[in-house]
Short mmCIF file of C-alpha atoms and ligand atoms in Angstrom, two decimals:
data_model
loop_
_atom_site.label_atom_id
_atom_site.label_comp_id
_atom_site.label_asym_id
_atom_site.label_seq_id
_atom_site.Cartn_x
_atom_site.Cartn_y
_atom_site.Cartn_z
CA UNK T 1 4.65 54.57 -4.50
CA UNK T 2 1.88 53.76 -6.71
CA UNK T 3 -1.91 55.47 -6.13
CA UNK T 4 -5.29 54.85 -7.42
CA UNK T 5 -7.64 56.90 -6.94
CA UNK T 6 -11.66 56.74 -7.48
CA UNK T 7 -14.40 58.94 -6.40
CA UNK T 8 -17.39 57.01 -4.48
CA UNK T 9 -20.80 58.66 -4.98
CA UNK T 10 -24.11 57.86 -3.54
CA UNK T 11 -27.51 57.26 -4.98
CA UNK T 12 -27.84 60.45 -5.88
CA UNK T 13 -24.41 60.91 -7.58
CA UNK T 14 -23.02 63.25 -4.99
CA UNK T 15 -19.17 62.85 -4.12
CA UNK T 16 -19.09 60.99 -0.74
CA UNK T 17 -15.56 60.45 -0.56
CA UNK T 18 -12.61 59.38 -2.50
CA UNK T 19 -11.59 55.20 -2.64
CA UNK T 20 -7.77 55.46 -2.25
CA UNK T 21 -5.28 52.15 -2.96
CA UNK T 22 -1.69 52.62 -2.38
CA UNK T 23 0.47 50.32 -3.77
CA UNK T 24 4.36 50.02 -2.77
CA UNK T 25 5.82 49.39 -6.03
CA UNK T 26 9.25 49.83 -4.75
CA UNK T 27 10.16 46.58 -4.92
CA UNK T 28 8.76 45.77 -8.44
CA UNK T 29 10.55 48.58 -9.53
CA UNK T 30 13.64 47.19 -7.82
CA UNK T 31 13.04 44.04 -9.57
CA UNK T 32 12.66 45.47 -13.21
CA UNK T 33 15.42 47.56 -12.89
CA UNK T 34 17.50 44.50 -12.03
CA UNK T 35 16.13 42.68 -15.00
CA UNK T 36 16.99 45.55 -17.76
CA UNK T 37 20.22 46.06 -16.25
CA UNK T 38 20.99 41.87 -16.32
CA UNK T 39 19.59 42.27 -19.94
CA UNK T 40 21.83 44.96 -20.62
CA UNK T 41 24.91 42.78 -19.19
CA UNK T 42 23.92 39.84 -20.94
CA UNK T 43 24.38 41.85 -24.25
CA UNK T 44 27.06 43.34 -23.30
CA UNK T 45 29.06 40.16 -22.22
CA UNK T 46 28.03 38.20 -25.30
CA UNK T 47 29.08 40.83 -27.49
CA UNK T 48 32.58 41.26 -26.86
CA UNK T 49 33.29 37.40 -27.45
CA UNK T 50 31.27 37.34 -30.71
CA UNK T 51 32.80 40.47 -32.10
CA UNK T 52 36.31 38.92 -31.68
CA UNK T 53 35.13 35.57 -33.30
CA UNK T 54 33.78 37.61 -36.41
CA UNK T 55 36.54 39.82 -36.78
CA UNK T 56 38.94 37.27 -36.89
CA UNK T 57 37.42 34.87 -39.06
CA UNK T 58 37.06 38.14 -41.23
CA UNK T 59 40.49 38.63 -41.53
CA UNK T 60 41.20 35.06 -42.20
CA UNK T 61 38.61 35.39 -45.36
CA UNK T 62 40.12 38.52 -46.31
CA UNK T 63 43.38 36.37 -46.91
CA UNK T 64 44.88 36.47 -43.69
CA UNK T 65 44.60 32.66 -43.66
CA UNK T 66 47.24 32.41 -46.54
CA UNK T 67 49.49 33.04 -43.55
CA UNK T 68 50.34 29.67 -42.04
CA UNK T 69 51.39 31.58 -38.74
CA UNK T 70 48.30 34.14 -38.77
CA UNK T 71 45.92 30.97 -39.75
CA UNK T 72 47.05 29.18 -36.55
CA UNK T 73 47.14 32.00 -33.85
CA UNK T 74 43.71 33.35 -35.32
CA UNK T 75 41.74 30.04 -35.24
CA UNK T 76 43.35 29.54 -31.55
CA UNK T 77 41.45 32.91 -30.60
CA UNK T 78 38.05 32.25 -32.67
CA UNK T 79 38.77 28.84 -30.09
CA UNK T 80 39.18 30.60 -27.10
CA UNK T 81 36.55 32.87 -27.77
CA UNK T 82 34.06 30.38 -28.85
CA UNK T 83 34.61 28.15 -25.16
CA UNK T 84 33.94 31.31 -23.64
CA UNK T 85 30.98 32.04 -25.51
CA UNK T 86 29.56 28.61 -24.89
CA UNK T 87 30.63 29.06 -20.70
CA UNK T 88 29.12 32.08 -20.59
CA UNK T 89 25.63 31.07 -22.31
CA UNK T 90 25.59 27.92 -20.25
CA UNK T 91 26.21 29.94 -16.75
CA UNK T 92 23.12 32.28 -17.59
CA UNK T 93 20.91 29.63 -18.37
CA UNK T 94 22.09 27.70 -15.46
CA UNK T 95 21.77 31.14 -13.82
CA UNK T 96 18.06 31.89 -15.05
CA UNK T 97 16.73 28.54 -14.20
CA UNK T 98 18.05 28.36 -10.40
CA UNK T 99 16.90 32.10 -10.35
CA UNK T 100 13.14 30.53 -11.24
CA UNK T 101 13.48 28.02 -8.80
CA UNK T 102 13.29 25.47 -11.57
CA UNK T 103 16.21 23.75 -10.20
CA UNK T 104 15.13 21.75 -6.64
CA UNK T 105 18.19 19.80 -5.22
CA UNK T 106 17.83 16.50 -4.51
CA UNK T 107 18.43 15.80 -0.83
CA UNK T 108 20.81 12.61 -0.56
CA UNK T 109 23.46 12.23 2.09
CA UNK T 110 26.51 13.80 0.85
CA UNK T 111 29.95 13.00 2.02
CA UNK T 112 31.67 16.45 1.97
CA UNK T 113 35.54 15.31 2.63
CA UNK T 114 34.94 12.91 -0.42
CA UNK T 115 33.73 15.93 -2.48
CA UNK T 116 36.65 18.15 -1.78
CA UNK T 117 39.02 15.15 -2.91
CA UNK T 118 36.89 15.18 -6.00
CA UNK T 119 37.40 18.63 -6.43
CA UNK T 120 41.80 18.96 -5.68
CA UNK T 121 41.78 16.03 -8.65
CA UNK T 122 39.75 18.01 -11.18
CA UNK T 123 42.11 20.93 -9.53
CA UNK T 124 45.43 19.14 -9.49
CA UNK T 125 47.32 20.46 -12.90
CA UNK T 126 46.60 24.32 -12.63
CA UNK T 127 47.46 24.38 -8.91
CA UNK T 128 50.66 22.19 -9.88
CA UNK T 129 51.62 25.23 -12.75
CA UNK T 130 51.16 27.46 -10.33
CA UNK T 131 52.92 25.58 -7.84
CA UNK T 132 50.54 26.26 -5.12
CA UNK T 133 50.22 24.55 -1.92
CA UNK T 134 46.67 23.07 -1.44
CA UNK T 135 45.87 21.81 1.90
CA UNK T 136 43.00 19.22 2.26
CA UNK T 137 41.28 18.04 5.39
CA UNK T 138 42.08 15.01 6.92
CA UNK T 139 40.31 11.70 5.71
CA UNK T 140 37.54 11.71 8.83
CA UNK T 141 33.96 11.90 6.69
CA UNK T 142 31.65 14.86 7.08
CA UNK T 143 27.59 14.55 6.00
CA UNK T 144 25.88 17.13 4.92
CA UNK T 145 21.97 16.98 3.46
CA UNK T 146 22.00 18.27 -0.42
CA UNK T 147 22.39 17.20 -3.90
CA UNK T 148 26.12 15.78 -4.41
CA UNK T 149 26.97 17.49 -7.92
CA UNK T 150 26.02 20.90 -6.97
CA UNK T 151 27.90 20.69 -3.67
CA UNK T 152 30.77 19.65 -5.99
CA UNK T 153 29.92 22.29 -8.26
CA UNK T 154 29.71 25.09 -5.19
CA UNK T 155 33.47 23.86 -4.44
CA UNK T 156 35.15 23.55 -7.47
CA UNK T 157 34.13 27.04 -7.88
CA UNK T 158 35.15 28.44 -4.88
CA UNK T 159 38.62 26.71 -5.25
CA UNK T 160 38.99 27.42 -8.97
CA UNK T 161 38.36 31.17 -7.92
CA UNK T 162 41.38 30.56 -5.21
CA UNK T 163 43.93 29.12 -7.81
CA UNK T 164 42.76 32.09 -10.13
CA UNK T 165 43.13 34.84 -7.63
CA UNK T 166 46.11 33.50 -5.73
CA UNK T 167 50.25 33.93 -7.23
CA UNK T 168 52.60 31.71 -7.94
CA UNK T 169 53.69 29.82 -4.81
CA UNK T 170 50.76 31.08 -2.74
CA UNK T 171 48.96 28.32 -0.10
CA UNK T 172 45.09 27.47 -0.48
CA UNK T 173 43.56 25.18 2.49
CA UNK T 174 39.64 23.97 2.51
CA UNK T 175 38.96 22.36 5.72
CA UNK T 176 35.75 21.42 7.68
CA UNK T 177 34.40 21.59 10.68
CA UNK T 178 30.79 20.33 12.33
CA UNK T 179 28.40 22.31 14.12
CA UNK T 180 25.15 20.71 16.21
CA UNK T 181 22.86 20.81 13.07
CA UNK T 182 25.66 22.50 10.56
CA UNK T 183 28.11 22.50 8.44
CA UNK T 184 31.05 24.83 7.56
CA UNK T 185 33.41 24.23 4.71
CA UNK T 186 36.16 26.61 4.57
CA UNK T 187 38.06 27.83 1.76
CA UNK T 188 41.10 29.95 2.66
CA UNK T 189 43.77 31.32 0.21
CA UNK T 190 46.65 34.01 0.63
CA UNK T 191 45.93 35.27 -2.74
CA UNK T 192 45.32 39.00 -4.05
CA UNK T 193 42.45 39.60 -1.49
CA UNK T 194 39.47 41.93 -2.62
CA UNK T 195 38.96 45.68 -1.25
CA UNK T 196 36.56 46.48 1.71
CA UNK T 197 34.53 48.44 -1.41
CA UNK T 198 34.61 45.39 -3.99
CA UNK T 199 33.80 42.78 -0.91
CA UNK T 200 29.85 43.49 -0.67
CA UNK T 201 29.34 43.21 -4.77
CA UNK T 202 31.51 40.26 -5.75
CA UNK T 203 28.24 38.07 -5.16
CA UNK T 204 25.93 39.89 -7.51
CA UNK T 205 25.83 39.06 -11.21
CA UNK T 206 28.61 39.76 -13.58
CA UNK T 207 30.74 42.10 -10.99
CA UNK T 208 34.17 41.68 -11.11
CA UNK T 209 36.76 43.68 -9.51
CA UNK T 210 39.19 43.52 -12.44
CA UNK T 211 37.57 43.08 -15.47
CA UNK T 212 40.55 42.61 -17.81
CA UNK T 213 42.09 40.37 -15.32
CA UNK T 214 39.12 38.00 -14.89
CA UNK T 215 38.88 37.92 -18.57
CA UNK T 216 41.86 36.47 -19.35
CA UNK T 217 41.30 33.57 -16.79
CA UNK T 218 38.16 32.83 -18.42
CA UNK T 219 35.79 34.29 -15.73
CA UNK T 220 32.60 35.38 -16.51
CA UNK T 221 31.90 37.15 -13.34
CA UNK T 222 28.62 34.59 -12.62
CA UNK T 223 30.23 32.22 -10.42
CA UNK T 224 29.83 33.20 -7.03
CA UNK T 225 25.95 34.56 -8.00
CA UNK T 226 25.77 30.44 -8.93
CA UNK T 227 27.38 29.56 -6.27
CA UNK T 228 25.19 31.78 -4.01
CA UNK T 229 22.08 30.55 -5.45
CA UNK T 230 22.95 26.95 -5.09
CA UNK T 231 23.63 27.58 -1.62
CA UNK T 232 20.41 29.21 -0.71
CA UNK T 233 18.54 26.59 -2.28
CA UNK T 234 20.51 24.05 -0.45
CA UNK T 235 19.24 25.71 3.07
CA UNK T 236 22.41 27.16 3.55
CA UNK T 237 24.90 30.20 3.47
CA UNK T 238 28.05 31.82 2.76
CA UNK T 239 30.12 34.02 4.01
CA UNK T 240 33.48 35.75 2.91
CA UNK T 241 36.04 37.94 4.90
CA UNK T 242 39.05 38.93 2.68
CA UNK T 243 42.23 41.41 3.11
CA UNK T 244 43.42 43.01 0.20
CA UNK T 245 46.94 41.79 -0.37
CA UNK T 246 46.60 39.09 2.38
CA UNK T 247 44.01 36.66 0.93
CA UNK T 248 40.28 35.72 1.34
CA UNK T 249 38.34 32.95 3.37
CA UNK T 250 34.77 31.67 1.80
CA UNK T 251 33.04 29.90 4.36
CA UNK T 252 29.76 27.84 3.40
CA UNK T 253 27.60 26.69 5.25
CA UNK T 254 25.32 23.58 4.70
CA UNK T 255 22.86 21.62 6.78
CA UNK T 256 24.09 18.41 8.73
CA UNK T 257 22.96 15.08 7.61
CA UNK T 258 20.18 14.03 10.17
CA UNK T 259 20.63 11.10 11.90
CA UNK T 260 17.64 9.07 10.89
CA UNK T 261 18.59 9.85 7.07
P1 ADP O 301 34.68 35.37 -11.84
O1 ADP O 301 34.26 34.59 -13.36
O2 ADP O 301 35.13 36.69 -12.60
O3 ADP O 301 36.06 34.94 -11.33
P2 ADP O 301 33.10 35.40 -10.31
O4 ADP O 301 31.86 35.50 -9.35
O5 ADP O 301 33.34 33.54 -9.45
O6 ADP O 301 33.93 35.86 -11.19
O7 ADP O 301 34.11 36.18 -9.00
C1 ADP O 301 33.69 37.55 -9.00
C2 ADP O 301 34.87 38.23 -8.34
O8 ADP O 301 35.26 38.21 -7.12
C3 ADP O 301 35.94 37.92 -9.44
O9 ADP O 301 36.17 38.61 -10.55
C4 ADP O 301 36.99 38.21 -8.49
O10 ADP O 301 37.35 39.99 -8.67
C5 ADP O 301 36.58 38.10 -7.21
N1 ADP O 301 37.27 37.22 -6.57
C6 ADP O 301 36.03 36.09 -6.37
N2 ADP O 301 37.05 34.92 -5.68
C7 ADP O 301 38.52 35.28 -5.54
C8 ADP O 301 39.34 34.68 -4.27
N3 ADP O 301 39.59 33.72 -3.97
N4 ADP O 301 40.14 36.58 -4.30
C9 ADP O 301 40.31 37.08 -4.69
N5 ADP O 301 39.42 37.93 -5.40
C10 ADP O 301 38.44 36.77 -5.62
#
């Protein structure tokens, strides 16, 4: 609580009372705290790849590049870390734009079934390499309202996570169901799952259950935060259910295409 007190005086300067203005600033404080935590997180996340790029480049310049094998290995690391840095910066900028409501989705008629088929195509190689089974909805077209590319980004993000967090030979299934005014898109996997303790936090920026593992997979910890914001800007919602060691189900609900569109 923020309080401002001011004396209220009469014509002869006599004290008539006190004016108190009270502000509930808990929200403002909380936002400030979140913002500074975010800056600290961003700095930390950027530091890791930069330190690595700097270190390996210096070692090469100090003479390691005379060794053909080291040269090759270190350049590979430098490349990998730069790719990570690039992705991180893109994600951060993107998230900050959505959060400031600088991106309002355009409203198109989007064929979700087709979007899911495109996502499956994009991720085909990873699915094959891991020997995963990917089950897709049948070809019945289901339409929602929103921006096609954004909806594709949302689904790609969820399916990519399912691929990363499902061990070899596992199964991922994407399904769609229609209700009166809404459409549910479910992305289900039988992977490692998420513990009860972590579940409420996975949509937070930079939150990762297992930092080392997520880093190896190239994750930035921003994917689900972006997904959640994108869905909200589409007037939709996202829900997650998970059981450790059993698997995870993400359900995205988006507004259905209106009949008159
Ligand atoms: P990341 O870039 O690390 O994948 P996300 O924001 O996409 O970040 O996800 C946050 C965390 O949620 C991940 O680090 C992971 O621990 C957990 N997670 C997301 N999707 C799944 C899933 N399908 N199965 C298990 N854990 C998941």
